[in-house]
Each structure stands twice: as C-alpha cells, then as structure tokens.
Amino acid sequence: MAFCTHCGKKLTEGVAHQCVDDIAANSMKYTASAAEPGPERTASSSFAASDAKTASTIQVDGQVLKNLLKNPMSALNMRGDQTGLIYGLIGMASSIIGFWSFGLGFKQLIYSGLGMMSAVLSNFGMGSRALLMGLFSTVILLGSFWFTGNMVTKQKLDIKEFIAKIGSFQLPFGAALIVSGLISFMSLKLASLILVFALMTGLAANCAAVIELYRIGSSQWIKFIGIALGIYVLFLAIVQTVLL
C-alpha cells in the first residue's frame, strides 16, 4: 500500500493522483489573477479618471462670474489652484479687451471721415497699440501690487494665488471698460467718462483689495500705495516709450 508523500492520501494503482494542496493553490492563483486588473485596463482607467478630473477643473461657473460682478471682494476667497487661476485670468483678460475695444472705437470716430481704407488701417494700428497697452498696464499693475505687498509685509504670497484673487477682482472693472469701448463707437465723450470712472474706481478698489489681502496696517498704507503706484507708473512709462 502506497501513500502520497505530500498530502498523505492513499494511492490507488492505475488511477492518476493529484494533491489536494495543488488544487487549492491553483484555485487561489486563478482567483487572484482574475481579480487583478491587467495593465491596459489599469492604464485606461487612470487616463479616464485624469480626463474627468481635468474636465471638471477647467469648467467655468457662470454663477461665480455673476457673484464676482456683484461682489468683487468675494475674489479674495479664491484659491490658488487651477480653477481659481482661470477666474483670475478671465478678470485680467476683461480689462485687456476693454482697453482694446476703446482704442478701436476711439480711432473709428477720429478717422471715420478719411475714407473706409484709412479707417480700417488706422483702426488696426490703434487697436494693436490699445491691446498692448491694456496687456502691459494690467500685468504691471498686478505685478507692482504683488511685489510691494510681499516686500512691505514680509509675506511671500504665491503669484498663482495672487493672480487668482486680485486677477478675478478685475472682472467688474474690465466689464466697465468693455462697455466703454462699445459706447466709444457711438459717443466718444460718454465713453471717455465711463473709461475715466472705471480706471479711477478700479485703481482705488485694487489698492483697498490688496491692503485687505495682505492685512496691511493703517500705518503702512501710504508707504504701500506710494511704492506700488510708483513702480506701476515708472514701468508703464518705460514700456510706452520703448515699445509703444
């Protein structure tokens, strides 16, 4: 009489024998391999999750834009992530587009009596300069506030977070500039009044917003505003002289 040296089961002559341990091991191996996802499935799932996450983060919520128009100070609650950065860039873009549209309307009224071709060429040149002026003005203004705020308060606020907050704060003033640009095609005087009002209000409001953001004490207000606006005027004059 013979017995299996592995499982101890009795061996029958002429009958194939398989250990119980081998059966259990094979069964567990099969189950594990079936449960474990293949590399292709894992990769596809990862890409799908990444795409879904990206799609969800780049969505622009109209309610957020509406809230920024009604309550600009809510921009200070923006976070420095991808979503907040998008709203910040939208706010900055609105100011740039406002400058550009005003430049087009202004040149249209000035050169409207010189013929269609002269008006088109003049509008193109003025529109390009107004676009660059709006771009540099917005970037230099925010840059001067960020640099001065970090220097005066000894804080190191991340540039992305600053753009998300103060950039999105520009939205209502950018909207006013766009309205001014559209009206400039019909009435330059009214458009100029709206432009000056938007620029002066926007400058004062930006100072207040940055002071609130950095928690600058009243004893440092004059120092902060003087340095920030000094840097802004200096660099804007250099850009206008050299590039424009």
mmCIF file of C-alpha atoms in Angstrom:
data_model
loop_
_atom_site.group_PDB
_atom_site.id
_atom_site.type_symbol
_atom_site.label_atom_id
_atom_site.label_comp_id
_atom_site.label_asym_id
_atom_site.label_seq_id
_atom_site.Cartn_x
_atom_site.Cartn_y
_atom_site.Cartn_z
ATOM 1 C CA MET A 1 0.000 0.000 0.000
ATOM 2 C CA ALA A 2 1.423 3.387 -1.026
ATOM 3 C CA PHE A 3 0.678 6.888 0.217
ATOM 4 C CA CYS A 4 1.360 10.319 -1.260
ATOM 5 C CA THR A 5 4.402 11.915 0.332
ATOM 6 C CA HIS A 6 2.824 15.425 0.038
ATOM 7 C CA CYS A 7 -0.770 15.071 1.198
ATOM 8 C CA GLY A 8 -0.620 11.570 2.771
ATOM 9 C CA LYS A 9 -3.564 10.312 0.737
ATOM 10 C CA LYS A 10 -3.676 6.611 -0.231
ATOM 11 C CA LEU A 11 -2.583 5.923 -3.799
ATOM 12 C CA THR A 12 -4.611 3.557 -5.955
ATOM 13 C CA GLU A 13 -2.792 1.618 -8.612
ATOM 14 C CA GLY A 14 -3.709 2.692 -12.153
ATOM 15 C CA VAL A 15 -5.515 5.855 -11.035
ATOM 16 C CA ALA A 16 -3.965 9.299 -11.565
ATOM 17 C CA HIS A 17 -3.470 11.201 -8.348
ATOM 18 C CA GLN A 18 -3.490 14.972 -7.696
ATOM 19 C CA CYS A 19 -2.725 16.504 -4.340
ATOM 20 C CA VAL A 20 -5.441 18.489 -2.577
ATOM 21 C CA ASP A 21 -2.914 21.233 -1.814
ATOM 22 C CA ASP A 22 -2.151 21.630 -5.514
ATOM 23 C CA ILE A 23 -5.867 22.008 -6.340
ATOM 24 C CA ALA A 24 -6.339 24.685 -3.681
ATOM 25 C CA ALA A 25 -3.211 26.535 -4.789
ATOM 26 C CA ASN A 26 -4.287 26.513 -8.441
ATOM 27 C CA SER A 27 -7.761 27.712 -7.479
ATOM 28 C CA MET A 28 -6.367 30.598 -5.434
ATOM 29 C CA LYS A 29 -3.954 31.510 -8.213
ATOM 30 C CA TYR A 30 -6.781 31.651 -10.733
ATOM 31 C CA THR A 31 -8.930 33.758 -8.461
ATOM 32 C CA ALA A 32 -6.120 36.239 -7.809
ATOM 33 C CA SER A 33 -5.275 36.552 -11.498
ATOM 34 C CA ALA A 34 -8.921 37.096 -12.362
ATOM 35 C CA ALA A 35 -9.327 39.781 -9.724
ATOM 36 C CA GLU A 36 -6.143 41.625 -10.619
ATOM 37 C CA PRO A 37 -6.744 44.122 -13.448
ATOM 38 C CA GLY A 38 -4.491 43.965 -16.453
ATOM 39 C CA PRO A 39 -2.064 46.769 -17.217
ATOM 40 C CA GLU A 40 -4.132 48.008 -20.164
ATOM 41 C CA ARG A 41 -7.302 48.202 -18.073
ATOM 42 C CA THR A 42 -5.444 49.986 -15.277
ATOM 43 C CA ALA A 43 -3.923 52.464 -17.685
ATOM 44 C CA SER A 44 -7.245 53.180 -19.390
ATOM 45 C CA SER A 45 -8.938 53.680 -16.037
ATOM 46 C CA SER A 46 -6.206 56.087 -14.952
ATOM 47 C CA PHE A 47 -6.478 58.092 -18.166
ATOM 48 C CA ALA A 48 -10.262 58.207 -17.870
ATOM 49 C CA ALA A 49 -10.058 59.438 -14.288
ATOM 50 C CA SER A 50 -7.450 62.016 -15.251
ATOM 51 C CA ASP A 51 -9.553 63.281 -18.165
ATOM 52 C CA ALA A 52 -12.625 63.501 -15.966
ATOM 53 C CA LYS A 53 -10.699 65.397 -13.315
ATOM 54 C CA THR A 54 -9.236 67.797 -15.881
ATOM 55 C CA ALA A 55 -12.622 68.388 -17.461
ATOM 56 C CA SER A 56 -14.159 69.164 -14.107
ATOM 57 C CA THR A 57 -11.404 71.576 -13.060
ATOM 58 C CA ILE A 58 -11.484 73.729 -16.206
ATOM 59 C CA GLN A 59 -15.217 74.331 -16.151
ATOM 60 C CA VAL A 60 -16.196 77.975 -15.678
ATOM 61 C CA ASP A 61 -19.193 78.507 -13.420
ATOM 62 C CA GLY A 62 -21.394 81.368 -14.572
ATOM 63 C CA GLN A 63 -22.710 81.810 -11.052
ATOM 64 C CA VAL A 64 -19.177 82.502 -9.811
ATOM 65 C CA LEU A 65 -18.695 85.166 -12.502
ATOM 66 C CA LYS A 66 -22.033 86.723 -11.586
ATOM 67 C CA ASN A 67 -21.042 86.784 -7.935
ATOM 68 C CA LEU A 68 -17.732 88.456 -8.810
ATOM 69 C CA LEU A 69 -19.594 91.171 -10.713
ATOM 70 C CA LYS A 70 -21.989 91.780 -7.827
ATOM 71 C CA ASN A 71 -19.451 91.439 -5.021
ATOM 72 C CA PRO A 72 -15.856 91.930 -6.244
ATOM 73 C CA MET A 73 -14.432 91.413 -2.733
ATOM 74 C CA SER A 74 -15.525 87.770 -2.947
ATOM 75 C CA ALA A 75 -12.494 87.350 -5.231
ATOM 76 C CA LEU A 76 -10.323 87.325 -2.106
ATOM 77 C CA ASN A 77 -11.842 83.941 -1.262
ATOM 78 C CA MET A 78 -10.438 82.377 -4.435
ATOM 79 C CA ARG A 79 -7.861 79.637 -4.022
ATOM 80 C CA GLY A 80 -4.590 79.461 -5.890
ATOM 81 C CA ASP A 81 -5.479 76.224 -7.693
ATOM 82 C CA GLN A 82 -6.185 75.735 -11.392
ATOM 83 C CA THR A 83 -9.823 76.799 -11.121
ATOM 84 C CA GLY A 84 -9.008 79.980 -9.217
ATOM 85 C CA LEU A 85 -6.239 80.796 -11.684
ATOM 86 C CA ILE A 86 -8.705 80.537 -14.581
ATOM 87 C CA TYR A 87 -11.038 83.080 -12.991
ATOM 88 C CA GLY A 88 -8.057 85.331 -12.343
ATOM 89 C CA LEU A 89 -7.015 85.187 -15.997
ATOM 90 C CA ILE A 90 -10.604 85.860 -17.083
ATOM 91 C CA GLY A 91 -10.656 89.005 -14.962
ATOM 92 C CA MET A 92 -7.351 90.205 -16.398
ATOM 93 C CA ALA A 93 -8.488 89.412 -19.941
ATOM 94 C CA SER A 94 -11.639 91.504 -19.468
ATOM 95 C CA SER A 95 -9.507 94.569 -18.703
ATOM 96 C CA ILE A 96 -7.279 93.959 -21.719
ATOM 97 C CA ILE A 97 -10.274 93.527 -24.034
ATOM 98 C CA GLY A 98 -11.797 96.716 -22.607
ATOM 99 C CA PHE A 99 -8.694 98.747 -23.480
ATOM 100 C CA TRP A 100 -8.630 97.202 -26.946
ATOM 101 C CA SER A 101 -12.288 97.918 -27.722
ATOM 102 C CA PHE A 102 -11.971 101.520 -26.525
ATOM 103 C CA GLY A 103 -8.943 102.017 -28.769
ATOM 104 C CA LEU A 104 -10.849 100.701 -31.764
ATOM 105 C CA GLY A 105 -13.856 102.913 -31.083
ATOM 106 C CA PHE A 106 -11.714 105.989 -30.486
ATOM 107 C CA LYS A 107 -9.833 105.573 -33.742
ATOM 108 C CA GLN A 108 -13.042 104.815 -35.622
ATOM 109 C CA LEU A 109 -14.513 108.212 -34.703
ATOM 110 C CA ILE A 110 -11.294 110.102 -35.412
ATOM 111 C CA TYR A 111 -10.673 108.589 -38.849
ATOM 112 C CA SER A 112 -14.246 107.934 -39.975
ATOM 113 C CA GLY A 113 -14.120 110.913 -42.341
ATOM 114 C CA LEU A 114 -10.917 109.839 -44.085
ATOM 115 C CA GLY A 115 -12.406 107.016 -46.108
ATOM 116 C CA MET A 116 -13.026 103.324 -45.461
ATOM 117 C CA MET A 117 -9.494 102.103 -46.155
ATOM 118 C CA SER A 118 -7.866 104.758 -43.970
ATOM 119 C CA ALA A 119 -10.293 103.966 -41.165
ATOM 120 C CA VAL A 120 -9.594 100.238 -41.391
ATOM 121 C CA LEU A 121 -5.808 100.679 -41.381
ATOM 122 C CA SER A 122 -5.939 103.222 -38.578
ATOM 123 C CA ASN A 123 -8.235 101.029 -36.515
ATOM 124 C CA PHE A 124 -5.860 98.107 -36.913
ATOM 125 C CA GLY A 125 -2.875 100.135 -35.715
ATOM 126 C CA MET A 126 -4.692 101.815 -32.852
ATOM 127 C CA GLY A 127 -6.351 98.567 -31.840
ATOM 128 C CA SER A 128 -2.991 96.806 -31.659
ATOM 129 C CA ARG A 129 -1.467 99.563 -29.534
ATOM 130 C CA ALA A 130 -4.516 99.644 -27.269
ATOM 131 C CA LEU A 131 -4.328 95.867 -26.886
ATOM 132 C CA LEU A 132 -0.657 96.017 -25.916
ATOM 133 C CA MET A 133 -1.320 98.967 -23.631
ATOM 134 C CA GLY A 134 -4.086 97.076 -21.862
ATOM 135 C CA LEU A 135 -1.905 93.983 -21.544
ATOM 136 C CA PHE A 136 1.127 95.773 -20.113
ATOM 137 C CA SER A 137 -0.965 98.052 -17.899
ATOM 138 C CA THR A 138 -2.804 95.134 -16.304
ATOM 139 C CA VAL A 139 0.280 92.954 -15.867
ATOM 140 C CA ILE A 140 2.434 95.785 -14.480
ATOM 141 C CA LEU A 141 -0.305 96.913 -12.079
ATOM 142 C CA LEU A 142 -0.779 93.457 -10.592
ATOM 143 C CA GLY A 143 2.964 92.834 -10.569
ATOM 144 C CA SER A 144 3.669 96.063 -8.688
ATOM 145 C CA PHE A 145 0.998 95.284 -6.088
ATOM 146 C CA TRP A 146 2.311 91.737 -5.620
ATOM 147 C CA PHE A 147 5.947 92.807 -5.306
ATOM 148 C CA THR A 148 5.196 95.703 -2.948
ATOM 149 C CA GLY A 149 2.840 93.647 -0.801
ATOM 150 C CA ASN A 150 5.450 90.925 -0.360
ATOM 151 C CA MET A 151 8.133 93.488 0.418
ATOM 152 C CA VAL A 152 6.230 95.724 2.841
ATOM 153 C CA THR A 153 4.559 92.954 4.825
ATOM 154 C CA LYS A 154 7.419 90.419 4.584
ATOM 155 C CA GLN A 155 4.875 87.887 3.342
ATOM 156 C CA LYS A 156 5.600 85.554 0.455
ATOM 157 C CA LEU A 157 2.235 85.221 -1.206
ATOM 158 C CA ASP A 158 2.383 82.800 -4.136
ATOM 159 C CA ILE A 159 1.997 84.510 -7.523
ATOM 160 C CA LYS A 160 -0.671 82.000 -8.618
ATOM 161 C CA GLU A 161 -2.761 82.685 -5.545
ATOM 162 C CA PHE A 162 -2.333 86.435 -6.058
ATOM 163 C CA ILE A 163 -3.488 86.211 -9.683
ATOM 164 C CA ALA A 164 -6.446 84.038 -8.691
ATOM 165 C CA LYS A 165 -7.598 86.590 -6.111
ATOM 166 C CA ILE A 166 -6.661 90.004 -7.497
ATOM 167 C CA GLY A 167 -6.945 88.908 -11.135
ATOM 168 C CA SER A 168 -10.561 87.818 -10.697
ATOM 169 C CA PHE A 169 -11.133 91.082 -8.778
ATOM 170 C CA GLN A 170 -10.597 92.911 -12.109
ATOM 171 C CA LEU A 171 -13.727 91.409 -13.686
ATOM 172 C CA PRO A 172 -16.287 94.159 -12.881
ATOM 173 C CA PHE A 173 -13.863 96.917 -13.865
ATOM 174 C CA GLY A 174 -12.949 95.051 -17.037
ATOM 175 C CA ALA A 175 -16.656 94.790 -17.832
ATOM 176 C CA ALA A 176 -16.960 98.573 -17.387
ATOM 177 C CA LEU A 177 -14.037 99.071 -19.770
ATOM 178 C CA ILE A 178 -15.692 96.820 -22.341
ATOM 179 C CA VAL A 179 -18.922 98.848 -22.064
ATOM 180 C CA SER A 180 -16.847 101.995 -22.520
ATOM 181 C CA GLY A 181 -15.240 100.505 -25.615
ATOM 182 C CA LEU A 182 -18.586 99.611 -27.169
ATOM 183 C CA ILE A 183 -20.024 103.062 -26.464
ATOM 184 C CA SER A 184 -16.931 104.707 -27.970
ATOM 185 C CA PHE A 185 -18.154 103.647 -31.412
ATOM 186 C CA MET A 186 -21.157 105.964 -30.897
ATOM 187 C CA SER A 187 -20.179 108.645 -28.383
ATOM 188 C CA LEU A 188 -16.567 109.326 -27.537
ATOM 189 C CA LYS A 189 -17.424 111.804 -24.775
ATOM 190 C CA LEU A 190 -19.651 109.375 -22.879
ATOM 191 C CA ALA A 191 -17.185 106.538 -23.425
ATOM 192 C CA SER A 192 -14.337 108.672 -22.069
ATOM 193 C CA LEU A 193 -16.322 109.481 -18.926
ATOM 194 C CA ILE A 194 -17.013 105.788 -18.336
ATOM 195 C CA LEU A 195 -13.363 104.942 -19.025
ATOM 196 C CA VAL A 196 -12.016 107.515 -16.553
ATOM 197 C CA PHE A 197 -14.562 106.463 -13.927
ATOM 198 C CA ALA A 198 -13.690 102.770 -14.371
ATOM 199 C CA LEU A 199 -9.935 103.417 -14.223
ATOM 200 C CA MET A 200 -10.057 105.645 -11.139
ATOM 201 C CA THR A 201 -12.512 103.411 -9.306
ATOM 202 C CA GLY A 202 -10.563 100.306 -10.294
ATOM 203 C CA LEU A 203 -7.266 101.757 -9.074
ATOM 204 C CA ALA A 204 -8.709 102.781 -5.702
ATOM 205 C CA ALA A 205 -10.530 99.464 -5.309
ATOM 206 C CA ASN A 206 -7.398 97.489 -6.186
ATOM 207 C CA CYS A 207 -5.439 99.324 -3.501
ATOM 208 C CA ALA A 208 -8.154 98.515 -0.962
ATOM 209 C CA ALA A 209 -8.345 94.859 -2.045
ATOM 210 C CA VAL A 210 -4.588 94.294 -1.855
ATOM 211 C CA ILE A 211 -4.432 96.018 1.542
ATOM 212 C CA GLU A 212 -7.162 93.675 2.747
ATOM 213 C CA LEU A 213 -5.429 90.654 1.198
ATOM 214 C CA TYR A 214 -2.081 91.361 2.866
ATOM 215 C CA ARG A 215 -3.654 92.653 6.092
ATOM 216 C CA ILE A 216 -1.557 95.805 5.857
ATOM 217 C CA GLY A 217 -1.823 98.036 8.905
ATOM 218 C CA SER A 218 -3.040 101.625 8.550
ATOM 219 C CA SER A 219 0.425 102.913 9.463
ATOM 220 C CA GLN A 220 1.813 101.365 6.254
ATOM 221 C CA TRP A 221 -0.946 102.342 3.819
ATOM 222 C CA ILE A 222 0.792 105.425 2.435
ATOM 223 C CA LYS A 223 4.097 103.581 2.116
ATOM 224 C CA PHE A 224 2.473 100.644 0.320
ATOM 225 C CA ILE A 225 0.380 102.735 -2.084
ATOM 226 C CA GLY A 226 3.265 105.115 -2.834
ATOM 227 C CA ILE A 227 5.734 102.341 -3.674
ATOM 228 C CA ALA A 228 3.226 100.258 -5.660
ATOM 229 C CA LEU A 229 1.938 103.151 -7.779
ATOM 230 C CA GLY A 230 5.473 104.493 -8.218
ATOM 231 C CA ILE A 231 6.619 101.163 -9.659
ATOM 232 C CA TYR A 232 3.498 100.991 -11.829
ATOM 233 C CA VAL A 233 3.925 104.480 -13.322
ATOM 234 C CA LEU A 234 7.675 104.008 -13.863
ATOM 235 C CA PHE A 235 7.424 100.694 -15.699
ATOM 236 C CA LEU A 236 4.358 101.768 -17.669
ATOM 237 C CA ALA A 237 6.196 104.887 -18.853
ATOM 238 C CA ILE A 238 9.194 102.783 -19.893
ATOM 239 C CA VAL A 239 7.015 100.321 -21.789
ATOM 240 C CA GLN A 240 5.088 103.110 -23.500
ATOM 241 C CA THR A 241 8.296 104.883 -24.529
ATOM 242 C CA VAL A 242 10.230 101.835 -25.703
ATOM 243 C CA LEU A 243 7.561 99.506 -27.089
ATOM 244 C CA LEU A 244 4.561 101.667 -27.905
#
